[in-house]
Structure formats: structure tokens, C-alpha cells
Coordinates of C-alpha atoms in Angstrom, one line a residue:
M777 CA 26.9 29.5 5.8
S778 CA 23.9 26.6 6.8
E779 CA 25.0 23.4 8.3
Q780 CA 25.9 21.1 6.2
K781 CA 23.1 18.4 5.5
R782 CA 23.3 14.8 6.2
A783 CA 22.0 11.0 4.8
L784 CA 21.5 7.6 6.3
V785 CA 21.8 5.3 2.5
V786 CA 20.3 1.5 4.0
D787 CA 21.4 -1.1 1.4
D788 CA 22.6 -4.1 1.2
S789 CA 23.4 -3.5 -2.2
R790 CA 27.0 -2.7 -1.9
S791 CA 27.2 -1.2 -5.4
A792 CA 23.3 0.3 -4.7
R793 CA 25.1 2.1 -1.9
L794 CA 28.5 3.6 -4.1
V795 CA 26.1 4.8 -6.4
L796 CA 23.1 7.2 -4.5
R797 CA 26.7 8.2 -2.0
R798 CA 28.4 9.5 -5.1
M799 CA 25.2 11.0 -6.3
L800 CA 24.7 12.8 -2.8
E801 CA 27.9 13.7 -2.4
K802 CA 27.7 16.7 -5.7
H803 CA 24.6 18.4 -3.6
E804 CA 27.3 18.7 -1.0
V805 CA 25.2 15.6 1.8
L806 CA 27.5 14.0 3.7
V807 CA 26.8 10.6 4.0
D808 CA 25.8 8.0 6.5
T809 CA 25.7 4.4 4.8
V810 CA 24.8 0.3 7.1
E811 CA 24.3 -2.8 5.0
S812 CA 19.9 -3.4 6.8
A813 CA 17.3 -2.6 8.9
T814 CA 18.4 -3.7 12.0
D815 CA 21.9 -1.9 12.0
A816 CA 20.7 1.5 11.0
L817 CA 18.1 1.4 13.3
E818 CA 21.1 1.0 15.7
F819 CA 22.9 4.2 14.1
L820 CA 20.3 6.1 15.3
T821 CA 20.2 5.2 18.3
N822 CA 22.8 8.2 18.4
N823 CA 22.7 9.8 15.2
R824 CA 20.0 12.1 13.9
P825 CA 20.3 12.5 9.9
D826 CA 18.8 14.5 7.3
V827 CA 16.5 11.9 5.3
V828 CA 17.1 8.5 5.4
F829 CA 17.5 6.3 1.8
M830 CA 15.9 3.6 2.8
D831 CA 15.7 0.0 0.5
H832 CA 12.2 -2.4 0.3
M833 CA 14.0 -5.7 0.6
M834 CA 16.8 -6.7 2.8
P835 CA 17.3 -9.6 4.6
G836 CA 15.9 -9.7 8.2
M837 CA 14.8 -6.4 8.8
N838 CA 12.8 -5.6 5.3
G839 CA 12.0 -1.4 4.5
F840 CA 8.6 -1.4 5.0
E841 CA 8.8 -2.6 8.9
A842 CA 11.8 -0.1 9.7
V843 CA 9.9 2.1 8.3
R844 CA 7.2 1.8 10.6
A845 CA 9.6 0.8 13.4
I846 CA 11.0 5.2 13.1
K847 CA 8.2 6.6 13.1
D848 CA 7.0 4.8 15.8
N849 CA 10.1 5.8 17.8
P850 CA 8.8 10.0 19.4
R851 CA 13.1 10.3 19.0
T852 CA 13.2 10.1 15.4
A853 CA 9.8 10.1 13.7
T854 CA 10.0 13.7 12.1
I855 CA 13.2 12.1 10.2
P856 CA 12.1 12.1 7.0
V857 CA 12.5 8.2 5.2
M858 CA 12.6 7.9 1.5
M859 CA 12.1 4.4 -0.1
Y860 CA 14.9 3.8 -2.5
T861 CA 14.2 0.3 -4.1
S862 CA 13.3 -1.0 -7.4
K863 CA 9.2 -1.2 -6.9
G864 CA 7.6 0.9 -7.9
G865 CA 3.1 1.7 -8.7
D866 CA 0.5 3.8 -6.9
L867 CA -0.4 0.5 -5.0
Y868 CA 3.9 0.4 -3.1
L869 CA 3.8 4.2 -2.7
G870 CA 0.5 4.3 -1.2
Q871 CA 1.1 1.9 0.6
A872 CA 5.2 3.3 1.3
R873 CA 3.0 6.7 2.5
A874 CA 0.6 5.4 4.6
L875 CA 3.9 3.3 6.6
G876 CA 4.8 7.7 7.2
A877 CA 8.0 6.7 4.1
V878 CA 7.3 10.8 1.9
G879 CA 8.4 8.5 -1.1
V880 CA 9.8 6.4 -3.1
L881 CA 12.6 6.6 -6.0
P882 CA 14.4 4.3 -8.4
K883 CA 17.0 2.3 -8.4
T884 CA 17.2 3.9 -11.6
V885 CA 17.0 7.6 -10.9
A886 CA 17.9 10.3 -12.0
P887 CA 20.2 13.6 -10.5
A888 CA 17.5 15.3 -12.3
E889 CA 14.3 13.5 -10.4
L890 CA 17.0 13.6 -6.7
Y891 CA 17.7 16.4 -6.6
E892 CA 13.9 17.6 -7.0
S893 CA 13.6 15.3 -3.5
L894 CA 16.5 16.7 -2.1
Q895 CA 14.9 20.5 -3.0
R896 CA 11.1 18.7 -1.8
I897 CA 12.9 17.6 1.7
G898 CA 14.3 20.9 2.4
L899 CA 18.4 19.4 1.8
V900 CA 19.6 21.6 -1.0
N901 CA 19.0 24.8 -2.1
E902 CA 16.5 26.6 -5.5
R903 CA 18.9 26.7 -8.3
R904 CA 22.0 25.0 -9.3
N905 CA 25.2 25.6 -11.2
A906 CA 26.1 24.7 -14.4
D907 CA 28.8 22.5 -12.1
D908 CA 26.0 20.4 -10.9
E909 CA 24.2 20.1 -14.2
A910 CA 27.3 19.2 -16.0
V911 CA 28.4 16.2 -13.4
E912 CA 25.2 14.8 -13.2
Q913 CA 25.4 15.1 -17.6
D914 CA 28.5 12.6 -15.8
D915 CA 26.6 9.8 -13.9
E916 CA 24.5 9.9 -16.8
N917 CA 27.4 8.9 -19.2
A918 CA 28.3 6.3 -17.0
S919 CA 28.8 3.1 -19.3
E920 CA 30.4 5.7 -22.1
R921 CA 32.6 6.3 -19.1
L922 CA 33.3 2.3 -19.0
E923 CA 34.8 1.6 -22.3
D924 CA 37.5 4.4 -22.0
L925 CA 38.0 3.1 -18.7
H926 CA 38.8 -0.4 -19.8
R927 CA 41.0 1.5 -22.9
Q928 CA 42.5 3.3 -20.0
Q929 CA 43.9 -0.3 -18.4
N930 CA 44.5 -1.8 -20.5
D931 CA 46.8 0.6 -22.8
D932 CA 48.4 3.4 -20.2
I933 CA 49.3 1.3 -17.1
P934 CA 51.8 -0.6 -19.6
V935 CA 52.8 2.4 -21.5
A936 CA 53.5 4.0 -17.9
A937 CA 55.4 1.1 -16.8
A938 CA 57.6 1.1 -19.6
A939 CA 58.7 4.2 -18.9
F940 CA 60.5 3.7 -15.9
S941 CA 61.6 1.2 -16.4
E942 CA 63.5 2.7 -19.5
T943 CA 65.0 5.4 -17.6
R944 CA 66.0 4.1 -13.9
P945 CA 68.3 1.2 -13.8
D946 CA 66.8 -1.7 -12.3
D947 CA 68.9 -1.5 -8.7
T948 CA 68.5 2.0 -7.7
D949 CA 65.0 2.7 -8.9
E950 CA 63.3 0.4 -5.3
P951 CA 61.5 4.1 -4.5
I952 CA 60.5 4.1 -7.7
K953 CA 58.7 1.3 -7.9
V954 CA 56.7 1.8 -4.7
Q955 CA 55.6 5.3 -5.6
L956 CA 54.1 3.3 -9.3
R957 CA 52.2 -0.1 -7.4
R958 CA 50.7 2.6 -4.7
A959 CA 49.8 4.5 -7.6
L960 CA 48.1 1.2 -9.4
D961 CA 47.0 -0.2 -6.3
E962 CA 44.8 3.2 -6.4
Q963 CA 44.4 3.3 -10.2
R964 CA 42.5 0.0 -9.5
V965 CA 40.3 0.8 -6.8
E966 CA 39.2 3.3 -8.8
I967 CA 38.9 1.4 -11.7
R968 CA 36.4 -1.2 -10.0
K969 CA 34.0 1.1 -8.6
D970 CA 33.6 3.1 -11.8
L971 CA 33.0 -0.3 -12.9
L972 CA 30.5 -0.7 -10.4
M973 CA 28.5 2.1 -11.2
G974 CA 29.1 1.4 -15.1
L975 CA 27.4 -2.0 -14.4
D976 CA 24.9 -0.7 -13.1
T977 CA 23.6 1.9 -15.8
V978 CA 23.5 -1.1 -17.4
A979 CA 21.5 -3.5 -15.6
R980 CA 19.2 -0.8 -15.7
Q981 CA 18.7 -0.4 -19.3
S982 CA 18.3 -3.8 -19.2
R983 CA 15.6 -3.3 -16.3
E984 CA 14.1 -1.2 -18.3
A985 CA 14.1 -2.6 -21.4
I986 CA 12.3 -6.0 -19.9
D987 CA 9.7 -3.7 -18.7
R988 CA 8.8 -2.3 -21.0
L989 CA 8.9 -6.1 -22.7
L990 CA 6.4 -7.5 -20.6
D991 CA 4.8 -4.6 -19.9
E992 CA 3.5 -4.6 -24.2
K993 CA 3.1 -8.5 -23.7
S994 CA 1.5 -8.0 -20.5
E995 CA -1.3 -5.4 -22.4
A996 CA -1.6 -7.3 -25.5
L997 CA -2.2 -10.8 -23.7
R998 CA -5.0 -8.1 -21.6
K999 CA -6.9 -7.4 -25.2
K1000 CA -6.9 -11.2 -26.2
L1001 CA -8.6 -11.9 -22.5
P1002 CA -12.6 -11.5 -22.0
P1003 CA -13.7 -8.5 -20.2
P1004 CA -14.0 -9.0 -16.9
A1005 CA -17.8 -10.3 -15.5
P1006 CA -19.3 -7.3 -13.6
P1007 CA -19.1 -6.9 -9.5
P1008 CA -22.4 -8.8 -8.0
S1009 CA -23.7 -5.8 -6.7
V1010 CA -26.7 -5.6 -7.9
L1011 CA -28.6 -8.5 -6.3
P1012 CA -29.0 -5.9 -2.3
T1013 CA -30.4 -3.7 -4.3
V1014 CA -32.7 -4.8 -5.9
L1015 CA -34.1 -6.3 -2.4
L1016 CA -33.7 -3.3 -1.2
I1017 CA -36.2 -1.7 -3.3
V1018 CA -38.9 -4.9 -3.4
L1019 CA -38.3 -5.2 0.7
L1020 CA -38.8 -1.0 0.5
F1021 CA -42.1 -1.4 -2.0
I1022 CA -43.1 -4.4 0.6
S1023 CA -42.7 -2.3 3.9
V1024 CA -44.8 1.2 2.6
M1025 CA -47.9 -1.7 1.1
W1026 CA -47.1 -4.0 4.6
N1027 CA -47.9 -1.1 6.4
F1028 CA -50.6 0.4 4.8
T1029 CA -52.7 -2.9 4.7
S1030 CA -52.6 -3.3 8.6
H1031 CA -53.3 -0.1 9.0
N1032 CA -56.4 0.3 7.5
E1033 CA -57.6 -3.2 8.5
E1034 CA -56.6 -1.8 12.5
F1035 CA -58.5 1.4 11.4
N1036 CA -61.7 -0.8 10.3
E1037 CA -62.1 -3.2 13.3
T1038 CA -61.6 -0.7 15.5
K1039 CA -64.2 0.9 14.0
R1040 CA -66.2 -1.9 14.4
S1041 CA -65.4 -2.8 18.6
L1042 CA -66.3 0.6 18.5
T1043 CA -70.2 0.7 17.0
T1044 CA -70.9 -2.8 19.3
M1045 CA -69.5 -1.8 22.4
T1046 CA -70.2 1.3 25.2
P1047 CA -68.3 3.5 26.8
S1048 CA -66.6 2.4 29.4
A1049 CA -66.0 -1.2 27.7
Q1050 CA -64.3 1.3 24.6
A1051 CA -62.3 2.4 27.1
Q1052 CA -61.2 -0.6 29.1
D1053 CA -60.5 -2.1 25.9
L1054 CA -58.7 0.0 23.9
P1055 CA -55.3 -2.3 24.8
E1056 CA -52.4 0.6 26.4
N1057 CA -49.4 -1.0 24.1
K1058 CA -50.7 -0.3 20.7
P1059 CA -47.9 1.9 18.9
E1060 CA -45.8 -0.3 20.6
T1061 CA -46.9 -2.6 17.2
E1062 CA -45.9 -0.3 14.4
P1063 CA -42.2 -0.1 15.4
E1064 CA -41.6 -3.2 16.3
R1065 CA -42.9 -4.2 12.6
T1066 CA -40.7 -1.5 11.1
K1067 CA -37.7 -3.2 13.3
Q1068 CA -38.5 -6.5 11.6
I1069 CA -38.1 -4.6 8.1
W1070 CA -34.9 -3.2 8.7
E1071 CA -33.7 -6.6 9.9
S1072 CA -34.6 -8.1 6.9
V1073 CA -33.2 -5.2 5.2
N1074 CA -30.2 -6.0 6.7
W1075 CA -29.8 -9.6 6.0
A1076 CA -30.8 -9.2 2.6
L1077 CA -27.9 -6.5 2.4
N1078 CA -25.2 -9.1 3.9
Q1079 CA -25.5 -11.9 1.5
N1080 CA -22.7 -11.1 -0.6
T1081 CA -20.9 -9.1 0.7
N1082 CA -17.4 -10.6 0.6
Y1083 CA -14.6 -9.6 -1.5
P1084 CA -11.5 -11.4 -3.8
W1085 CA -8.6 -12.3 -1.4
D1086 CA -6.2 -9.3 -3.2
E1087 CA -9.2 -6.6 -2.8
I1088 CA -9.2 -3.6 -0.4
A1089 CA -12.6 -4.1 0.8
L1090 CA -14.4 -0.7 -0.1
D1091 CA -13.1 -0.3 -4.1
E1092 CA -15.1 0.5 -6.9
A1093 CA -17.3 -2.6 -6.3
R1094 CA -17.9 -1.8 -3.2
M1095 CA -18.6 1.5 -4.2
Q1096 CA -21.8 0.6 -6.6
T1097 CA -23.7 -0.9 -3.8
V1098 CA -22.7 2.3 -1.6
A1099 CA -23.8 4.5 -3.4
Q1100 CA -27.3 2.9 -5.0
L1101 CA -28.2 2.4 -2.2
L1102 CA -28.1 5.4 -0.6
E1103 CA -29.8 6.9 -4.1
Q1104 CA -32.7 4.2 -2.2
L1105 CA -32.3 5.4 0.8
S1106 CA -32.9 8.9 -0.2
N1107 CA -35.9 8.1 -1.9
A1108 CA -37.8 6.3 0.6
D1109 CA -37.2 9.2 3.4
F1110 CA -34.6 7.5 5.3
T1111 CA -33.6 8.3 8.0
G1112 CA -30.8 7.2 10.7
K1113 CA -27.5 5.6 10.1
L1114 CA -25.6 3.1 7.2
A1115 CA -23.4 1.8 9.5
L1116 CA -20.5 -0.2 6.9
E1117 CA -18.3 -2.8 8.8
T1118 CA -15.1 -3.9 7.6
H1119 CA -13.4 -7.5 8.1
V1120 CA -9.9 -8.8 7.0
G1121 CA -9.5 -11.8 6.1
E1122 CA -5.5 -13.6 7.0
F1123 CA -4.5 -15.9 4.3
C1124 CA -2.1 -18.3 3.5
L1125 CA 0.3 -17.2 0.7
Q1126 CA 3.3 -18.3 -1.8
G1127 CA 5.2 -15.2 -3.0
D1128 CA 7.3 -12.3 -1.9
E1129 CA 6.7 -8.5 -1.9
E1130 CA 9.8 -8.3 -4.8
N1131 CA 8.1 -10.3 -7.3
G1132 CA 3.9 -10.3 -5.2
F1133 CA 1.8 -12.6 -3.7
T1134 CA -0.6 -15.4 -5.0
L1135 CA -2.7 -17.7 -3.1
A1136 CA -1.2 -21.1 -1.5
S1137 CA -2.3 -24.1 -3.5
D1138 CA -5.1 -26.6 -1.2
D1139 CA -2.7 -28.9 -0.3
M1140 CA -0.3 -27.6 0.7
T1141 CA 0.1 -27.2 5.1
L1142 CA 0.8 -24.2 6.2
D1143 CA 4.3 -24.7 7.4
Q1144 CA 4.7 -24.3 3.8
C1145 CA 3.3 -20.9 3.5
K1146 CA 5.5 -17.7 3.1
R1147 CA 3.5 -15.9 4.6
I1148 CA 0.5 -15.5 6.3
M1149 CA -1.1 -12.5 6.1
N1150 CA -3.2 -9.7 4.0
P1151 CA -1.2 -8.6 1.0
V1152 CA -3.4 -4.6 0.1
Q1153 CA -4.5 -4.2 4.3
H1154 CA -1.5 -4.7 6.5
T1155 CA -3.6 -2.9 9.3
D1156 CA -7.5 -2.3 10.7
S1157 CA -7.0 1.2 10.4
P1158 CA -10.6 2.3 8.7
S1159 CA -8.2 4.7 6.0
T1160 CA -6.5 1.5 4.9
H1161 CA -9.7 -0.3 3.9
Q1162 CA -10.9 2.6 1.5
S1163 CA -9.9 3.8 -1.4
L1164 CA -9.3 6.4 -2.8
A1165 CA -12.5 7.1 -5.4
F1166 CA -14.7 5.6 -1.6
A1167 CA -13.6 7.9 0.4
N1168 CA -14.4 10.9 -2.4
L1169 CA -17.9 8.9 -2.9
V1170 CA -18.0 9.0 1.0
A1171 CA -17.5 13.4 0.9
S1172 CA -19.3 13.9 -2.2
A1173 CA -22.7 12.0 -2.3
P1174 CA -26.3 14.2 -2.5
P1175 CA -27.4 12.0 0.2
L1176 CA -24.6 12.6 3.4
Q1177 CA -24.9 16.2 2.9
G1178 CA -27.6 16.6 5.6
D1179 CA -28.3 15.4 8.5
A1180 CA -31.0 12.4 7.7
I1181 CA -28.4 10.0 6.5
T1182 CA -25.4 9.5 7.9
L1183 CA -23.1 6.7 7.1
D1184 CA -20.4 5.7 9.9
I1185 CA -17.3 3.1 8.7
Q1186 CA -16.2 1.1 11.1
A1187 CA -12.5 -2.0 10.2
A1188 CA -12.9 -5.3 12.9
Q1189 CA -10.2 -6.5 15.0
R1190 CA -8.6 -8.8 13.0
S1191 CA -7.9 -10.8 16.1
E1192 CA -11.4 -10.9 16.3
P1193 CA -13.1 -12.8 13.1
L1194 CA -16.6 -13.7 12.0
V1195 CA -15.2 -17.0 11.3
A1196 CA -12.5 -19.1 13.4
Y1197 CA -9.3 -20.2 11.6
P1198 CA -9.0 -24.1 11.8
P1199 CA -6.2 -24.8 14.4
R1200 CA -2.5 -22.9 13.2
E1201 CA -0.6 -26.9 12.7
K1202 CA 1.1 -27.8 10.9
T1203 CA -0.8 -30.3 9.3
T1204 CA -3.5 -27.6 8.7
K1205 CA -4.3 -28.0 5.0
A1206 CA -4.0 -24.5 3.1
G1207 CA -7.7 -24.5 1.4
T1208 CA -8.9 -25.4 4.6
W1209 CA -7.0 -22.0 5.8
N1210 CA -8.0 -19.8 3.4
R1211 CA -11.1 -21.3 3.2
A1212 CA -12.3 -19.5 6.9
A1213 CA -9.7 -16.5 5.2
A1214 CA -12.3 -15.8 2.4
A1215 CA -15.5 -15.9 5.1
N1216 CA -13.6 -13.1 7.4
N1217 CA -12.6 -10.8 4.2
R1218 CA -16.2 -9.9 3.7
V1219 CA -18.0 -5.9 4.2
I1220 CA -21.0 -6.0 7.0
I1221 CA -24.0 -4.2 6.1
R1222 CA -26.7 -2.3 8.9
L1223 CA -29.2 0.2 8.8
I1224 CA -30.3 1.5 12.3
P1225 CA -32.9 3.8 11.8
D1226 CA -33.8 6.5 14.3

């Protein structure tokens, strides 16, 4: 028989810990529970569970910070961590996986969904028996059981007490009363547990109904709003085309003028004078002019590469610019490197991770900021600054398939900003700080010819 699996549930909600624990125990998983991320890290110093279920929003250290600490420790880095939270969405899932979590389970997880997650990480067998499926069906009908338990509490207990009182005299049934009181206390504890499970089920159903209503309202409001303006990515491409055309014409004209001037000079000079008068540094003038042209192109490309505070540096908007730029460079027979350097601003924000963040009002001070950070780019790793669509472009763009053009993506350290921030003092205004952060939220594009 294989060794019984162990799980650690980390959640500040007692009812949430109880619900998940009961669901896991029905899969023959031993469960330990703690109520904070700090307690979880202390538990892991002397214990090694097979999986950790981590809540996100907890007092003190939140779930993401705890996952980062677990994955940074070589002793615990290989333990699978599953986020167990009411948050969701592709962005949240991507953030969780970037930190090392294997997946995300909702607080309203169905037994079948929990089973599939346990199966993926090897904690349960391939097939379940009929008893397991019947138990899962009982969990899904927790709200109906709640009503039955109310009737049982109101009807059965008085009847049982009356039966004992009728069959036993008051002066000789003291041990029976003690046993009855103990049985009633145990039943009251079980009823309280089932009540908590029932309340969680009702809350889940209410939350799902509210979410559906909000989605419908949001969709209706979105349809009424005017379509968003197209991203301002056309200007750099147009400037590039113009400058490339000017470069070709300039080189052609300069070459003709130099050729004609040299020809006229040679016709009026003696052979010895011709040999002495030819400048030795003539071949260097053409590379110098080419360098000046590419510097002008780089200047044009960086006139409009700032991006909003709540967007990834290299997302779909910047992807269109890079794709058009690669095509134009390929058509112009450019050989060299296209370098993209992402810079990230740290913004003064209001809100929280549960409900989302917004920019603080300009008249607020820094000590009133809930967080000073970038809400969508938590690290300086280049992979976290790219969307999936942009990564696919890099892998499949035809101009990048040969050796003529290479793409180099670097993420600058936010500790070395492009624009200096104002002093980080209590009296500094949030508007002043966020303007500096917006200036640092930028992608720098450079062309480095061979």
C-alpha cells in the first residue's frame, strides 16, 4: 500500500479551512491547517507535505509573498503550491504561475474539479469508486442538508429529552443525564460545523449570482461606450520609412557628387599631385553618415514609446510597431540588431489586490498611497514584460528567421530609472510622483547596424 499523502491548507478563514479539509480527507489525504502565511513557513521548516493549498488575501504576508518565499528556499522549492482563492482570470493565473504555483482553485471549487487537480499532481489514483462520487454529491447538496439539520435540531432533541425524562426518575438518572448532555454537546458541535459548510455554500451561490449580474452590466456598459482609440504606433513607422528613403537618396546624391568632383580634380592634376591629394580617410565618411542616419532613426522611434501604468511593456500595442518595423528593416536590407529595452515605473496606487488598483489622486501625498509599485510587472525579468502574443511574434516573425536581423530584449533594473523620482517623503504629492513613474514606463528601441 502506498504511503498516505499529506496536504497543508493555509487560510485565515476557519470555515474555508474546514470545508477544504473535509473535501481532501474524503480522498484519503492527511490534512494540516494553519491560519497565516507566517505559520505556514514555520510549519515547513520541520514538515514536508505533498502539496500546499495557499489562500491569497491574508493578514500580514499575502499568498503571493508566501509562494515566493517557498520557491526561494531550496528545501521547499519542489513542493507543489496550489492557490486557493476567490480571485481568478488569466492575468491572475499568469502571475501565480510566474511565481511558481502549479494552478489556481476557486474557493467555490467543486469536488470533481478538486479531484482533477489532485490527480494532476499525483495525490489520488486514476479512478474513483462509487462511494467517492456519492460523497461529492453530498457536498454539492450542502444547502439542503443545512435545512434538514435545522429540523433535526428543533424536533429530535426535545423528543429525545422527553423520552429520557419519562422513563427515568429524577433522583436516580443522574448518569443518564450526563450521557445525554455529552451526546447533545457532540451533536451541537457537528451541527455547527454543518451550518458553517451550509453558509459557505449559500455564500458561494450568492457570489456567483452577483458575479453573473456584474458581468452582464459590464458587458452592457461596454457596448454603450465608444470604441477605444487605436494605439499611437503609426508615427514611428512612418518616420522610419521617410528617413530610410532620405538615407537612400542622400547616399546616392553624395556618391555622385563625390565621384564628379574627384573626376574633375583628377583631370586638372598631375599624376604625382593626384597621389598626394587623395585623402586617406575618405572611406570613413560613408560609415559616419550611415551612423548619423541610424541615430536619427533611433531618435524618431523613441518619440512615442511610453505605455500606460496598467499595461505590460511589450503587449499587443507595441507588438504592432515592432512587427511593422521588422518588415521595413527587412525590405531595406538592414543587417544588424534590433534592441528593445523595457523600463518599468513604480506608481502611487490606491486599492488592493483583491479589488484591483487605481492611480492615487494628484493632490494626495505619498504617505496616503496604499502601495508604491507596478501592479502588472512585479519583477525585472524580460519574460514578465512580454505578452503571449508578443512572444509568439518573436518566435515566428519571418525577418527574424535568418541571420540578417536579430532581436535583443532586455529589462532594465527599476532601481536605475530613466527619470529621477522626487524625494520619497510624506509631503511629496502623488501627482508629481506618478508623472515621473509614467516617464519611466517606457520601451526604448535601438537599431545597431553591423
